[in-house]
CSV table of N, CA, C and O in Angstrom, one decimal:
chain,number,residue,atom,x,y,z
A,1,MET,N,0.9,-1.5,-0.2
A,1,MET,CA,0.1,-0.2,0.2
A,1,MET,C,0.9,1.0,0.1
A,1,MET,O,1.9,1.1,0.3
A,2,SER,N,1.3,2.1,-0.6
A,2,SER,CA,1.6,3.4,-1.4
A,2,SER,C,0.6,4.3,0.0
A,2,SER,O,1.4,5.7,0.2
A,3,ASP,N,-0.2,4.4,0.3
A,3,ASP,CA,-1.2,5.2,1.6
A,3,ASP,C,-0.9,5.4,3.2
A,3,ASP,O,-1.5,5.7,3.8
A,4,LEU,N,0.8,4.1,2.7
A,4,LEU,CA,1.0,3.4,4.4
A,4,LEU,C,1.6,4.8,4.8
A,4,LEU,O,2.7,5.9,4.9
A,5,ILE,N,1.1,5.7,6.4
A,5,ILE,CA,2.3,6.6,7.1
A,5,ILE,C,2.7,5.4,8.4
A,5,ILE,O,2.1,4.5,8.9
A,6,THR,N,4.4,6.7,8.7
A,6,THR,CA,4.8,5.9,10.0
A,6,THR,C,4.1,7.0,11.3
A,6,THR,O,4.8,8.8,11.0
A,7,PHE,N,4.0,6.5,12.3
A,7,PHE,CA,3.9,7.8,13.6
A,7,PHE,C,4.7,6.8,15.2
A,7,PHE,O,4.0,5.6,15.2
A,8,SER,N,4.7,8.0,15.6
A,8,SER,CA,4.6,7.5,17.1
A,8,SER,C,4.0,7.5,17.9
A,8,SER,O,2.7,8.9,17.5
A,9,VAL,N,3.5,6.2,18.4
A,9,VAL,CA,2.6,7.2,20.2
A,9,VAL,C,3.3,6.9,21.0
A,9,VAL,O,3.6,5.5,21.4
A,10,ARG,N,2.7,7.5,22.4
A,10,ARG,CA,2.7,7.3,23.4
A,10,ARG,C,1.9,6.2,24.0
A,10,ARG,O,0.4,7.1,24.1
A,11,LEU,N,1.8,5.0,24.5
A,11,LEU,CA,0.5,4.5,25.6
A,11,LEU,C,1.2,5.0,26.9
A,11,LEU,O,2.5,3.8,27.4
A,12,PRO,N,0.4,3.7,27.8
A,12,PRO,CA,0.7,3.9,29.4
A,12,PRO,C,1.1,2.6,28.8
A,12,PRO,O,0.5,1.8,28.6
A,13,SER,N,1.8,2.2,30.1
A,13,SER,CA,1.9,0.6,30.3
A,13,SER,C,1.1,-1.0,30.3
A,13,SER,O,0.8,-1.5,29.5
A,14,PRO,N,0.1,0.0,31.0
A,14,PRO,CA,-1.3,-0.4,31.1
A,14,PRO,C,-1.8,-1.5,29.9
A,14,PRO,O,-1.9,-2.4,29.5
A,15,ILE,N,-2.0,-0.3,28.9
A,15,ILE,CA,-2.9,-0.8,27.8
A,15,ILE,C,-1.8,-1.1,26.8
A,15,ILE,O,-2.2,-2.1,25.7
A,16,LYS,N,-0.6,-0.8,26.5
A,16,LYS,CA,0.7,-1.4,25.8
A,16,LYS,C,1.0,-2.8,26.6
A,16,LYS,O,0.5,-3.8,25.4
A,17,ASP,N,0.9,-3.4,27.4
A,17,ASP,CA,0.7,-4.8,27.9
A,17,ASP,C,-0.7,-5.4,27.0
A,17,ASP,O,-1.0,-6.6,26.8
A,18,TRP,N,-1.8,-4.8,27.4
A,18,TRP,CA,-3.3,-5.1,26.7
A,18,TRP,C,-3.2,-6.0,25.3
A,18,TRP,O,-3.3,-6.1,24.7
A,19,VAL,N,-2.7,-4.6,24.9
A,19,VAL,CA,-2.4,-4.6,23.3
A,19,VAL,C,-1.5,-5.6,22.8
A,19,VAL,O,-1.8,-6.6,22.3
A,20,ASP,N,-0.2,-5.7,23.6
A,20,ASP,CA,-0.1,-7.1,23.2
A,20,ASP,C,0.1,-8.4,24.0
A,20,ASP,O,0.4,-9.5,22.6
A,21,ASN,N,-0.9,-8.5,24.8
A,21,ASN,CA,-1.7,-10.0,25.0
A,21,ASN,C,-2.6,-9.8,23.8
A,21,ASN,O,-2.9,-11.2,23.5
A,22,ARG,N,-3.3,-9.0,23.8
A,22,ARG,CA,-4.4,-9.4,22.3
A,22,ARG,C,-3.6,-9.7,20.8
A,22,ARG,O,-4.1,-10.7,20.9
A,23,ALA,N,-2.5,-9.3,21.1
A,23,ALA,CA,-2.0,-9.1,19.6
A,23,ALA,C,-1.5,-10.8,19.7
A,23,ALA,O,-1.6,-11.7,18.9
A,24,ARG,N,-1.2,-11.4,20.3
A,24,ARG,CA,-0.9,-12.7,21.2
A,24,ARG,C,-1.6,-13.4,20.4
A,24,ARG,O,-1.5,-14.9,20.2
A,25,GLU,N,-2.8,-13.6,21.4
A,25,GLU,CA,-3.9,-14.1,21.7
A,25,GLU,C,-4.5,-14.6,20.2
A,25,GLU,O,-5.4,-14.8,19.5
A,26,ASN,N,-4.7,-13.2,19.3
A,26,ASN,CA,-4.9,-12.9,18.2
A,26,ASN,C,-4.1,-13.5,16.7
A,26,ASN,O,-4.9,-13.7,15.7
A,27,GLY,N,-2.9,-13.7,17.8
A,27,GLY,CA,-1.7,-14.4,16.3
A,27,GLY,C,-1.7,-13.4,15.5
A,27,GLY,O,-1.2,-13.6,13.9
A,28,ARG,N,-1.7,-11.9,15.6
A,28,ARG,CA,-1.0,-10.7,15.3
A,28,ARG,C,-0.3,-10.0,15.6
A,28,ARG,O,1.0,-10.3,17.3
A,29,SER,N,0.4,-9.6,15.1
A,29,SER,CA,1.3,-8.3,14.7
A,29,SER,C,1.3,-7.4,16.1
A,29,SER,O,-0.6,-6.9,15.8
A,30,VAL,N,1.8,-6.7,17.3
A,30,VAL,CA,1.1,-5.3,17.6
A,30,VAL,C,0.2,-4.9,16.7
A,30,VAL,O,-0.6,-4.1,16.8
A,31,ASN,N,1.0,-4.0,15.6
A,31,ASN,CA,0.6,-3.3,14.6
A,31,ASN,C,-0.4,-3.7,14.2
A,31,ASN,O,-1.4,-3.1,13.6
A,32,SER,N,-0.4,-5.0,13.6
A,32,SER,CA,-1.9,-5.0,13.3
A,32,SER,C,-3.3,-5.3,14.0
A,32,SER,O,-4.2,-5.0,13.6
A,33,GLU,N,-3.1,-5.5,15.3
A,33,GLU,CA,-3.9,-5.7,16.1
A,33,GLU,C,-4.5,-4.3,16.6
A,33,GLU,O,-5.6,-4.0,16.5
A,34,ILE,N,-3.7,-2.6,16.6
A,34,ILE,CA,-3.7,-1.8,17.0
A,34,ILE,C,-4.8,-1.0,15.5
A,34,ILE,O,-5.7,-1.2,15.5
A,35,ASN,N,-4.2,-1.8,14.2
A,35,ASN,CA,-4.9,-1.7,13.2
A,35,ASN,C,-6.4,-1.9,13.3
A,35,ASN,O,-7.8,-1.3,13.0
A,36,GLN,N,-6.6,-3.4,13.5
A,36,GLN,CA,-8.1,-4.1,13.6
A,36,GLN,C,-8.8,-3.5,14.5
A,36,GLN,O,-10.3,-2.9,14.4
A,37,LEU,N,-8.5,-2.6,15.9
A,37,LEU,CA,-8.8,-2.6,16.9
A,37,LEU,C,-9.5,-1.0,16.3
A,37,LEU,O,-10.1,-0.9,16.1
A,38,LEU,N,-8.7,-0.1,15.5
A,38,LEU,CA,-9.3,1.8,15.2
A,38,LEU,C,-10.1,1.0,14.4
A,38,LEU,O,-10.8,1.8,14.1
A,39,LYS,N,-9.8,-0.4,12.9
A,39,LYS,CA,-11.0,-0.6,12.3
A,39,LYS,C,-12.5,-0.5,13.1
A,39,LYS,O,-13.5,-0.2,12.3
A,40,THR,N,-12.4,-1.3,14.3
A,40,THR,CA,-13.6,-2.2,14.4
A,40,THR,C,-14.4,-0.3,15.7
A,40,THR,O,-15.3,-0.2,15.3
A,41,ALA,N,-13.4,0.5,15.8
A,41,ALA,CA,-14.0,1.7,16.6
A,41,ALA,C,-14.5,2.9,15.1
A,41,ALA,O,-15.5,3.0,15.7
A,42,MET,N,-13.7,2.5,14.5
A,42,MET,CA,-14.3,3.2,13.1
A,42,MET,C,-16.0,2.8,12.4
A,42,MET,O,-16.2,3.6,12.3
A,43,LYS,N,-15.3,1.7,12.3
A,43,LYS,CA,-17.3,1.1,11.7
A,43,LYS,C,-18.3,1.3,12.9
A,43,LYS,O,-19.2,1.8,12.9
A,44,ALA,N,-17.9,1.0,14.6
A,44,ALA,CA,-18.6,1.5,15.0
A,44,ALA,C,-19.3,3.1,14.9
A,44,ALA,O,-20.4,3.4,15.8
A,45,GLU,N,-18.5,4.0,14.8
A,45,GLU,CA,-18.8,5.2,14.7
A,45,GLU,C,-19.4,5.4,13.3
A,45,GLU,O,-20.1,6.4,13.2
A,46,GLN,N,-19.8,4.7,12.1
A,46,GLN,CA,-20.7,5.3,11.6
A,46,GLN,C,-21.7,4.9,11.5
A,46,GLN,O,-22.4,3.9,12.0
A,47,PRO,N,-22.9,6.2,10.9
A,47,PRO,CA,-23.9,5.7,11.0
A,47,PRO,C,-24.4,4.2,10.4
A,47,PRO,O,-23.6,3.6,9.8
A,48,LYS,N,-25.4,4.1,10.9
A,48,LYS,CA,-26.4,2.9,10.8
A,48,LYS,C,-27.2,3.3,9.3
A,48,LYS,O,-28.1,4.4,9.9
A,49,ALA,N,-27.5,2.1,8.9
A,49,ALA,CA,-28.3,2.7,8.0
A,49,ALA,C,-29.7,2.6,8.2
A,49,ALA,O,-29.9,1.3,8.5
A,50,ALA,N,-30.8,3.2,7.7
A,50,ALA,CA,-31.8,2.8,8.3
A,50,ALA,C,-33.4,1.6,7.5
A,50,ALA,O,-32.7,1.4,6.4
């Protein structure tokens, strides 16, 4: 993908540990897990069709 960007983010240790655990449980990298969490959050915010 050519539309990828790289940036750093600061997370409190408990959140980082939570993401690490979820990634391991789901067989994903931390990057993939964060992407999945963000996609899920974005989908949840989209207006529902009536």
